[in-house]
């Protein structure tokens, strides 16, 4: 990796009542989630990267190309990016096909890496091409919006809460397509979201935004497991692990997932052996014991080492960070239990995991 | 029935209204765009000036235009130095006056249409590599089509219906400045009520048909 690779972004913006002040060095590949509550500045940051928000004095380079610095300000239409808005924002006077072509025909032939057919196939919208946007469902509109952005062969894909305007069922309809983009295309994505489940499912890296500042940034697994973060995830605190289907137990309909540090039983969803998938373990589903338990219904018990612990939001609770092999894990206990177990950093414990969610 | 002078007046009126409407669409578009998009402190003042003809008596507009375009007025001096003579009592003078008089009826519907489009389609077009100029023709104009239809119809109909300004600036010269409204006035003055009826009823029918087309072809909320 050369020194230019990646996305360098430095922006300072002052509005009345809100300021954005970030200096980020983001990976030039994979999905980076800009995560935070509404008002944390994540959308403003995305808009500044797109050039939709004029941020004087800002600096932005994408994989070596300077889009903005003290001397240069490329206007939005000169930045090779794709942008997916929260509402698909299709052009109502154009058919789906013409919407898709709108961006593509404005890109020079030599720079077209994603064909229209590819974009159509990837989002599965071939049957919608002749329709007007007014005759599409919300989910279909958003798929067309994503395909339209892809058809410009962007060097950077910016997505501003593309699922936030959709209900749960439609979200489930779109998520697999987003995962597909992640797996099949080599386009770096900045994905703005306030939904932990979307981030857990899609992101490789995460930037946590709060009050216009980036309070944490790094690989997803490590960052989610940090204790010093003011991520007020509440019930959503937990870790995400990359795992591979190692074996299937047909009698009990369970799959054995292998990750760096151990194996976990999960419900068998029919995934083939060798398939890569993500596993999410919430801190509230992990309890600790000093010795391995017998006579328990819990399937997954992993030996772990205590790394550290911090007070949780509620005074009765504490959040304990563990390490299973190389993999971090979070457990939420009452302070009383932690006291009774006499937990110390470096100590060996057994993490009993009540629920493991297979995501994607 | 309609006599030769009546037909001449009708032809002149349609010519005046067509030329005026075309000019207004060209002049009104940038004004409407600026008014719809600007955050300048001048927005209110410019908007008010554009809207003035709605409230002013046509004679007032006609009077000032007459003074300005007359031999001693600033516009008159300019046109004379350019070798164009003076504009009052010519067809060209009537066109200039009509453009002022009908300006708000063209600018306001277009401005409303631009404002209704909002920021988002422009931003979407920019992220799809369209320059602002390109965006205007490929996104803004098509989306503002209903506004343009309204503006054209209102601008045309309002010019057809003008009387006071014409009288002040154009007088009553056959084939040059005698439009239908003036012709009707002449008929009534001469107590030729039958001829006045033909033209007047024709104007009523014309205006009704125009507005009917406007309201049936351009229902709000549906874009073809």
mmCIF file of N, CA and C in Angstrom, chain B residues 120-204:
data_model
loop_
_atom_site.group_PDB
_atom_site.id
_atom_site.type_symbol
_atom_site.label_atom_id
_atom_site.label_comp_id
_atom_site.label_asym_id
_atom_site.label_seq_id
_atom_site.Cartn_x
_atom_site.Cartn_y
_atom_site.Cartn_z
ATOM 1 N N UNK B 120 -32.737 18.991 -3.939
ATOM 2 C CA UNK B 120 -32.314 17.604 -4.091
ATOM 3 C C UNK B 120 -32.062 17.136 -5.526
ATOM 4 N N UNK B 121 -33.000 17.399 -6.473
ATOM 5 C CA UNK B 121 -32.716 16.935 -7.835
ATOM 6 C C UNK B 121 -31.441 17.566 -8.414
ATOM 7 N N UNK B 122 -31.154 18.793 -8.001
ATOM 8 C CA UNK B 122 -29.934 19.446 -8.496
ATOM 9 C C UNK B 122 -28.703 18.763 -7.914
ATOM 10 N N UNK B 123 -28.796 18.419 -6.617
ATOM 11 C CA UNK B 123 -27.675 17.716 -5.992
ATOM 12 C C UNK B 123 -27.495 16.336 -6.607
ATOM 13 N N UNK B 124 -28.623 15.645 -6.834
ATOM 14 C CA UNK B 124 -28.541 14.309 -7.436
ATOM 15 C C UNK B 124 -27.879 14.409 -8.803
ATOM 16 N N UNK B 125 -28.264 15.413 -9.592
ATOM 17 C CA UNK B 125 -27.671 15.568 -10.923
ATOM 18 C C UNK B 125 -26.173 15.849 -10.808
ATOM 19 N N UNK B 126 -25.780 16.671 -9.821
ATOM 20 C CA UNK B 126 -24.360 16.982 -9.651
ATOM 21 C C UNK B 126 -23.570 15.728 -9.313
ATOM 22 N N UNK B 127 -24.152 14.845 -8.475
ATOM 23 C CA UNK B 127 -23.431 13.608 -8.143
ATOM 24 C C UNK B 127 -23.409 12.656 -9.331
ATOM 25 N N UNK B 128 -24.199 12.939 -10.342
ATOM 26 C CA UNK B 128 -24.203 12.106 -11.554
ATOM 27 C C UNK B 128 -23.471 12.819 -12.689
ATOM 28 N N UNK B 129 -22.540 13.702 -12.308
ATOM 29 C CA UNK B 129 -21.596 14.332 -13.256
ATOM 30 C C UNK B 129 -22.208 15.418 -14.127
ATOM 31 N N UNK B 130 -23.396 15.898 -13.832
ATOM 32 C CA UNK B 130 -23.976 16.945 -14.663
ATOM 33 C C UNK B 130 -23.538 18.303 -14.128
ATOM 34 N N UNK B 131 -22.989 19.148 -15.020
ATOM 35 C CA UNK B 131 -22.613 20.503 -14.628
ATOM 36 C C UNK B 131 -23.893 21.291 -14.358
ATOM 37 N N UNK B 132 -23.788 22.426 -13.661
ATOM 38 C CA UNK B 132 -24.999 23.206 -13.377
ATOM 39 C C UNK B 132 -25.777 23.570 -14.649
ATOM 40 N N UNK B 133 -25.049 23.915 -15.714
ATOM 41 C CA UNK B 133 -25.693 24.281 -16.975
ATOM 42 C C UNK B 133 -26.464 23.090 -17.552
ATOM 43 N N UNK B 134 -25.768 21.964 -17.578
ATOM 44 C CA UNK B 134 -26.346 20.702 -18.039
ATOM 45 C C UNK B 134 -27.580 20.354 -17.198
ATOM 46 N N UNK B 135 -27.452 20.496 -15.888
ATOM 47 C CA UNK B 135 -28.556 20.181 -14.980
ATOM 48 C C UNK B 135 -29.779 21.035 -15.287
ATOM 49 N N UNK B 136 -29.528 22.300 -15.606
ATOM 50 C CA UNK B 136 -30.656 23.195 -15.869
ATOM 51 C C UNK B 136 -31.493 22.670 -17.037
ATOM 52 N N UNK B 137 -30.809 22.225 -18.103
ATOM 53 C CA UNK B 137 -31.557 21.787 -19.275
ATOM 54 C C UNK B 137 -32.068 20.350 -19.164
ATOM 55 N N UNK B 138 -31.330 19.499 -18.418
ATOM 56 C CA UNK B 138 -31.730 18.091 -18.392
ATOM 57 C C UNK B 138 -32.662 17.771 -17.223
ATOM 58 N N UNK B 139 -32.659 18.590 -16.197
ATOM 59 C CA UNK B 139 -33.492 18.295 -15.026
ATOM 60 C C UNK B 139 -34.464 19.435 -14.719
ATOM 61 N N UNK B 140 -33.930 20.657 -14.603
ATOM 62 C CA UNK B 140 -34.779 21.764 -14.142
ATOM 63 C C UNK B 140 -35.888 22.078 -15.142
ATOM 64 N N UNK B 141 -35.519 22.285 -16.415
ATOM 65 C CA UNK B 141 -36.546 22.638 -17.399
ATOM 66 C C UNK B 141 -37.631 21.572 -17.520
ATOM 67 N N UNK B 142 -37.258 20.290 -17.664
ATOM 68 C CA UNK B 142 -38.336 19.288 -17.756
ATOM 69 C C UNK B 142 -39.235 19.280 -16.514
ATOM 70 N N UNK B 143 -38.636 19.433 -15.332
ATOM 71 C CA UNK B 143 -39.448 19.391 -14.115
ATOM 72 C C UNK B 143 -40.296 20.651 -13.973
ATOM 73 N N UNK B 144 -39.847 21.757 -14.581
ATOM 74 C CA UNK B 144 -40.588 23.021 -14.454
ATOM 75 C C UNK B 144 -41.599 23.194 -15.578
ATOM 76 N N UNK B 145 -41.775 22.147 -16.377
ATOM 77 C CA UNK B 145 -42.654 22.268 -17.540
ATOM 78 C C UNK B 145 -44.046 22.791 -17.189
ATOM 79 N N UNK B 146 -44.689 22.291 -16.140
ATOM 80 C CA UNK B 146 -46.023 22.830 -15.822
ATOM 81 C C UNK B 146 -45.978 24.328 -15.558
ATOM 82 N N UNK B 147 -44.911 24.775 -14.903
ATOM 83 C CA UNK B 147 -44.765 26.207 -14.634
ATOM 84 C C UNK B 147 -44.625 27.011 -15.921
ATOM 85 N N UNK B 148 -43.892 26.432 -16.882
ATOM 86 C CA UNK B 148 -43.716 27.128 -18.159
ATOM 87 C C UNK B 148 -45.019 27.205 -18.940
ATOM 88 N N UNK B 149 -45.816 26.131 -18.845
ATOM 89 C CA UNK B 149 -47.112 26.147 -19.531
ATOM 90 C C UNK B 149 -47.987 27.261 -18.940
ATOM 91 N N UNK B 150 -48.057 27.304 -17.618
ATOM 92 C CA UNK B 150 -48.839 28.346 -16.954
ATOM 93 C C UNK B 150 -48.328 29.728 -17.333
ATOM 94 N N UNK B 151 -47.005 29.886 -17.296
ATOM 95 C CA UNK B 151 -46.413 31.188 -17.590
ATOM 96 C C UNK B 151 -46.737 31.625 -19.016
ATOM 97 N N UNK B 152 -46.640 30.696 -19.974
ATOM 98 C CA UNK B 152 -46.905 31.048 -21.367
ATOM 99 C C UNK B 152 -48.352 31.479 -21.538
ATOM 100 N N UNK B 153 -49.250 30.687 -20.970
ATOM 101 C CA UNK B 153 -50.670 30.986 -21.140
ATOM 102 C C UNK B 153 -51.020 32.325 -20.486
ATOM 103 N N UNK B 154 -50.539 32.517 -19.265
ATOM 104 C CA UNK B 154 -50.868 33.769 -18.568
ATOM 105 C C UNK B 154 -50.228 34.965 -19.259
ATOM 106 N N UNK B 155 -48.973 34.817 -19.672
ATOM 107 C CA UNK B 155 -48.283 35.919 -20.342
ATOM 108 C C UNK B 155 -48.995 36.289 -21.637
ATOM 109 N N UNK B 156 -49.369 35.262 -22.401
ATOM 110 C CA UNK B 156 -50.062 35.488 -23.674
ATOM 111 C C UNK B 156 -51.420 36.153 -23.425
ATOM 112 N N UNK B 157 -52.198 35.554 -22.539
ATOM 113 C CA UNK B 157 -53.558 36.052 -22.303
ATOM 114 C C UNK B 157 -53.536 37.459 -21.721
ATOM 115 N N UNK B 158 -52.592 37.703 -20.837
ATOM 116 C CA UNK B 158 -52.531 39.019 -20.214
ATOM 117 C C UNK B 158 -52.145 40.090 -21.233
ATOM 118 N N UNK B 159 -51.254 39.723 -22.167
ATOM 119 C CA UNK B 159 -50.870 40.687 -23.210
ATOM 120 C C UNK B 159 -52.049 40.961 -24.150
ATOM 121 N N UNK B 160 -52.786 39.911 -24.486
ATOM 122 C CA UNK B 160 -53.974 40.085 -25.318
ATOM 123 C C UNK B 160 -54.950 41.044 -24.629
ATOM 124 N N UNK B 161 -55.010 40.967 -23.316
ATOM 125 C CA UNK B 161 -56.012 41.727 -22.578
ATOM 126 C C UNK B 161 -55.596 43.136 -22.218
ATOM 127 N N UNK B 162 -54.372 43.565 -22.576
ATOM 128 C CA UNK B 162 -53.953 44.891 -22.120
ATOM 129 C C UNK B 162 -54.624 46.007 -22.938
ATOM 130 N N UNK B 163 -54.842 47.128 -22.283
ATOM 131 C CA UNK B 163 -55.534 48.236 -22.939
ATOM 132 C C UNK B 163 -54.884 49.577 -22.576
ATOM 133 N N UNK B 164 -54.786 49.818 -21.294
ATOM 134 C CA UNK B 164 -54.287 51.119 -20.855
ATOM 135 C C UNK B 164 -52.874 51.402 -21.323
ATOM 136 N N UNK B 165 -52.013 50.412 -21.204
ATOM 137 C CA UNK B 165 -50.624 50.606 -21.606
ATOM 138 C C UNK B 165 -50.555 50.875 -23.111
ATOM 139 N N UNK B 166 -51.340 50.106 -23.876
ATOM 140 C CA UNK B 166 -51.333 50.269 -25.326
ATOM 141 C C UNK B 166 -51.745 51.685 -25.692
ATOM 142 N N UNK B 167 -52.787 52.139 -25.029
ATOM 143 C CA UNK B 167 -53.296 53.467 -25.354
ATOM 144 C C UNK B 167 -52.246 54.532 -25.064
ATOM 145 N N UNK B 168 -51.527 54.363 -23.939
ATOM 146 C CA UNK B 168 -50.550 55.363 -23.551
ATOM 147 C C UNK B 168 -49.337 55.346 -24.485
ATOM 148 N N UNK B 169 -48.909 54.150 -24.849
ATOM 149 C CA UNK B 169 -47.611 54.046 -25.515
ATOM 150 C C UNK B 169 -47.753 53.876 -27.023
ATOM 151 N N UNK B 170 -48.897 53.311 -27.430
ATOM 152 C CA UNK B 170 -49.025 52.956 -28.843
ATOM 153 C C UNK B 170 -50.038 53.779 -29.591
ATOM 154 N N UNK B 171 -50.946 54.371 -28.833
ATOM 155 C CA UNK B 171 -52.006 55.109 -29.494
ATOM 156 C C UNK B 171 -52.928 54.164 -30.235
ATOM 157 N N UNK B 172 -53.276 54.516 -31.432
ATOM 158 C CA UNK B 172 -54.346 53.798 -32.108
ATOM 159 C C UNK B 172 -54.074 53.817 -33.606
ATOM 160 N N UNK B 173 -52.953 53.209 -33.993
ATOM 161 C CA UNK B 173 -52.541 53.255 -35.400
ATOM 162 C C UNK B 173 -52.849 51.907 -36.058
ATOM 163 N N UNK B 174 -53.722 51.867 -37.041
ATOM 164 C CA UNK B 174 -54.083 50.597 -37.672
ATOM 165 C C UNK B 174 -52.847 49.834 -38.135
ATOM 166 N N UNK B 175 -52.871 48.508 -37.948
ATOM 167 C CA UNK B 175 -51.795 47.595 -38.357
ATOM 168 C C UNK B 175 -50.496 47.791 -37.587
ATOM 169 N N UNK B 176 -50.425 48.810 -36.780
ATOM 170 C CA UNK B 176 -49.186 49.011 -36.016
ATOM 171 C C UNK B 176 -49.440 48.850 -34.527
ATOM 172 N N UNK B 177 -50.398 49.553 -34.044
ATOM 173 C CA UNK B 177 -50.638 49.509 -32.598
ATOM 174 C C UNK B 177 -52.113 49.335 -32.250
ATOM 175 N N UNK B 178 -52.988 49.221 -33.244
ATOM 176 C CA UNK B 178 -54.398 49.090 -32.895
ATOM 177 C C UNK B 178 -54.719 47.615 -32.638
ATOM 178 N N UNK B 179 -54.729 47.239 -31.377
ATOM 179 C CA UNK B 179 -55.006 45.852 -31.001
ATOM 180 C C UNK B 179 -56.503 45.718 -30.729
ATOM 181 N N UNK B 180 -56.929 44.498 -30.429
ATOM 182 C CA UNK B 180 -58.357 44.208 -30.305
ATOM 183 C C UNK B 180 -59.022 45.054 -29.225
ATOM 184 N N UNK B 181 -58.365 45.189 -28.090
ATOM 185 C CA UNK B 181 -58.995 45.920 -26.990
ATOM 186 C C UNK B 181 -59.240 47.386 -27.370
ATOM 187 N N UNK B 182 -58.290 47.946 -28.112
ATOM 188 C CA UNK B 182 -58.456 49.330 -28.563
ATOM 189 C C UNK B 182 -59.563 49.407 -29.614
ATOM 190 N N UNK B 183 -59.582 48.415 -30.488
ATOM 191 C CA UNK B 183 -60.605 48.365 -31.535
ATOM 192 C C UNK B 183 -62.010 48.302 -30.926
ATOM 193 N N UNK B 184 -62.150 47.514 -29.871
ATOM 194 C CA UNK B 184 -63.447 47.429 -29.190
ATOM 195 C C UNK B 184 -63.826 48.806 -28.656
ATOM 196 N N UNK B 185 -62.857 49.459 -28.056
ATOM 197 C CA UNK B 185 -63.093 50.798 -27.494
ATOM 198 C C UNK B 185 -63.568 51.750 -28.594
ATOM 199 N N UNK B 186 -62.896 51.659 -29.743
ATOM 200 C CA UNK B 186 -63.289 52.508 -30.872
ATOM 201 C C UNK B 186 -64.726 52.243 -31.304
ATOM 202 N N UNK B 187 -65.065 50.935 -31.405
ATOM 203 C CA UNK B 187 -66.424 50.564 -31.797
ATOM 204 C C UNK B 187 -67.442 51.137 -30.832
ATOM 205 N N UNK B 188 -67.155 51.030 -29.554
ATOM 206 C CA UNK B 188 -68.109 51.509 -28.550
ATOM 207 C C UNK B 188 -68.229 53.027 -28.620
ATOM 208 N N UNK B 189 -67.106 53.707 -28.787
ATOM 209 C CA UNK B 189 -67.109 55.153 -28.935
ATOM 210 C C UNK B 189 -68.001 55.581 -30.097
ATOM 211 N N UNK B 190 -67.894 54.777 -31.179
ATOM 212 C CA UNK B 190 -68.665 55.086 -32.377
ATOM 213 C C UNK B 190 -70.070 54.493 -32.326
ATOM 214 N N UNK B 191 -70.452 53.951 -31.164
ATOM 215 C CA UNK B 191 -71.754 53.327 -30.955
ATOM 216 C C UNK B 191 -72.016 52.154 -31.910
ATOM 217 N N UNK B 192 -70.881 51.487 -32.364
ATOM 218 C CA UNK B 192 -71.044 50.308 -33.218
ATOM 219 C C UNK B 192 -71.083 49.064 -32.328
ATOM 220 N N UNK B 193 -72.200 48.922 -31.614
ATOM 221 C CA UNK B 193 -72.276 47.874 -30.595
ATOM 222 C C UNK B 193 -72.203 46.475 -31.175
ATOM 223 N N UNK B 194 -72.735 46.286 -32.376
ATOM 224 C CA UNK B 194 -72.721 44.946 -32.974
ATOM 225 C C UNK B 194 -71.279 44.485 -33.190
ATOM 226 N N UNK B 195 -70.473 45.356 -33.797
ATOM 227 C CA UNK B 195 -69.072 45.005 -34.034
ATOM 228 C C UNK B 195 -68.335 44.816 -32.704
ATOM 229 N N UNK B 196 -68.649 45.705 -31.743
ATOM 230 C CA UNK B 196 -68.021 45.578 -30.427
ATOM 231 C C UNK B 196 -68.347 44.220 -29.822
ATOM 232 N N UNK B 197 -69.612 43.793 -29.995
ATOM 233 C CA UNK B 197 -70.028 42.490 -29.461
ATOM 234 C C UNK B 197 -69.218 41.353 -30.055
ATOM 235 N N UNK B 198 -69.050 41.373 -31.363
ATOM 236 C CA UNK B 198 -68.308 40.291 -31.998
ATOM 237 C C UNK B 198 -66.912 40.164 -31.399
ATOM 238 N N UNK B 199 -66.235 41.265 -31.290
ATOM 239 C CA UNK B 199 -64.863 41.223 -30.753
ATOM 240 C C UNK B 199 -64.857 40.907 -29.263
ATOM 241 N N UNK B 200 -65.768 41.549 -28.546
ATOM 242 C CA UNK B 200 -65.788 41.343 -27.091
ATOM 243 C C UNK B 200 -66.129 39.903 -26.752
ATOM 244 N N UNK B 201 -67.167 39.374 -27.416
ATOM 245 C CA UNK B 201 -67.547 37.975 -27.165
ATOM 246 C C UNK B 201 -66.409 37.053 -27.583
ATOM 247 N N UNK B 202 -65.749 37.425 -28.676
ATOM 248 C CA UNK B 202 -64.599 36.625 -29.109
ATOM 249 C C UNK B 202 -63.522 36.580 -28.039
ATOM 250 N N UNK B 203 -63.272 37.719 -27.405
ATOM 251 C CA UNK B 203 -62.276 37.774 -26.324
ATOM 252 C C UNK B 203 -62.688 36.902 -25.144
ATOM 253 N N UNK B 204 -63.978 36.938 -24.809
ATOM 254 C CA UNK B 204 -64.461 36.116 -23.698
ATOM 255 C C UNK B 204 -64.238 34.647 -24.014
#
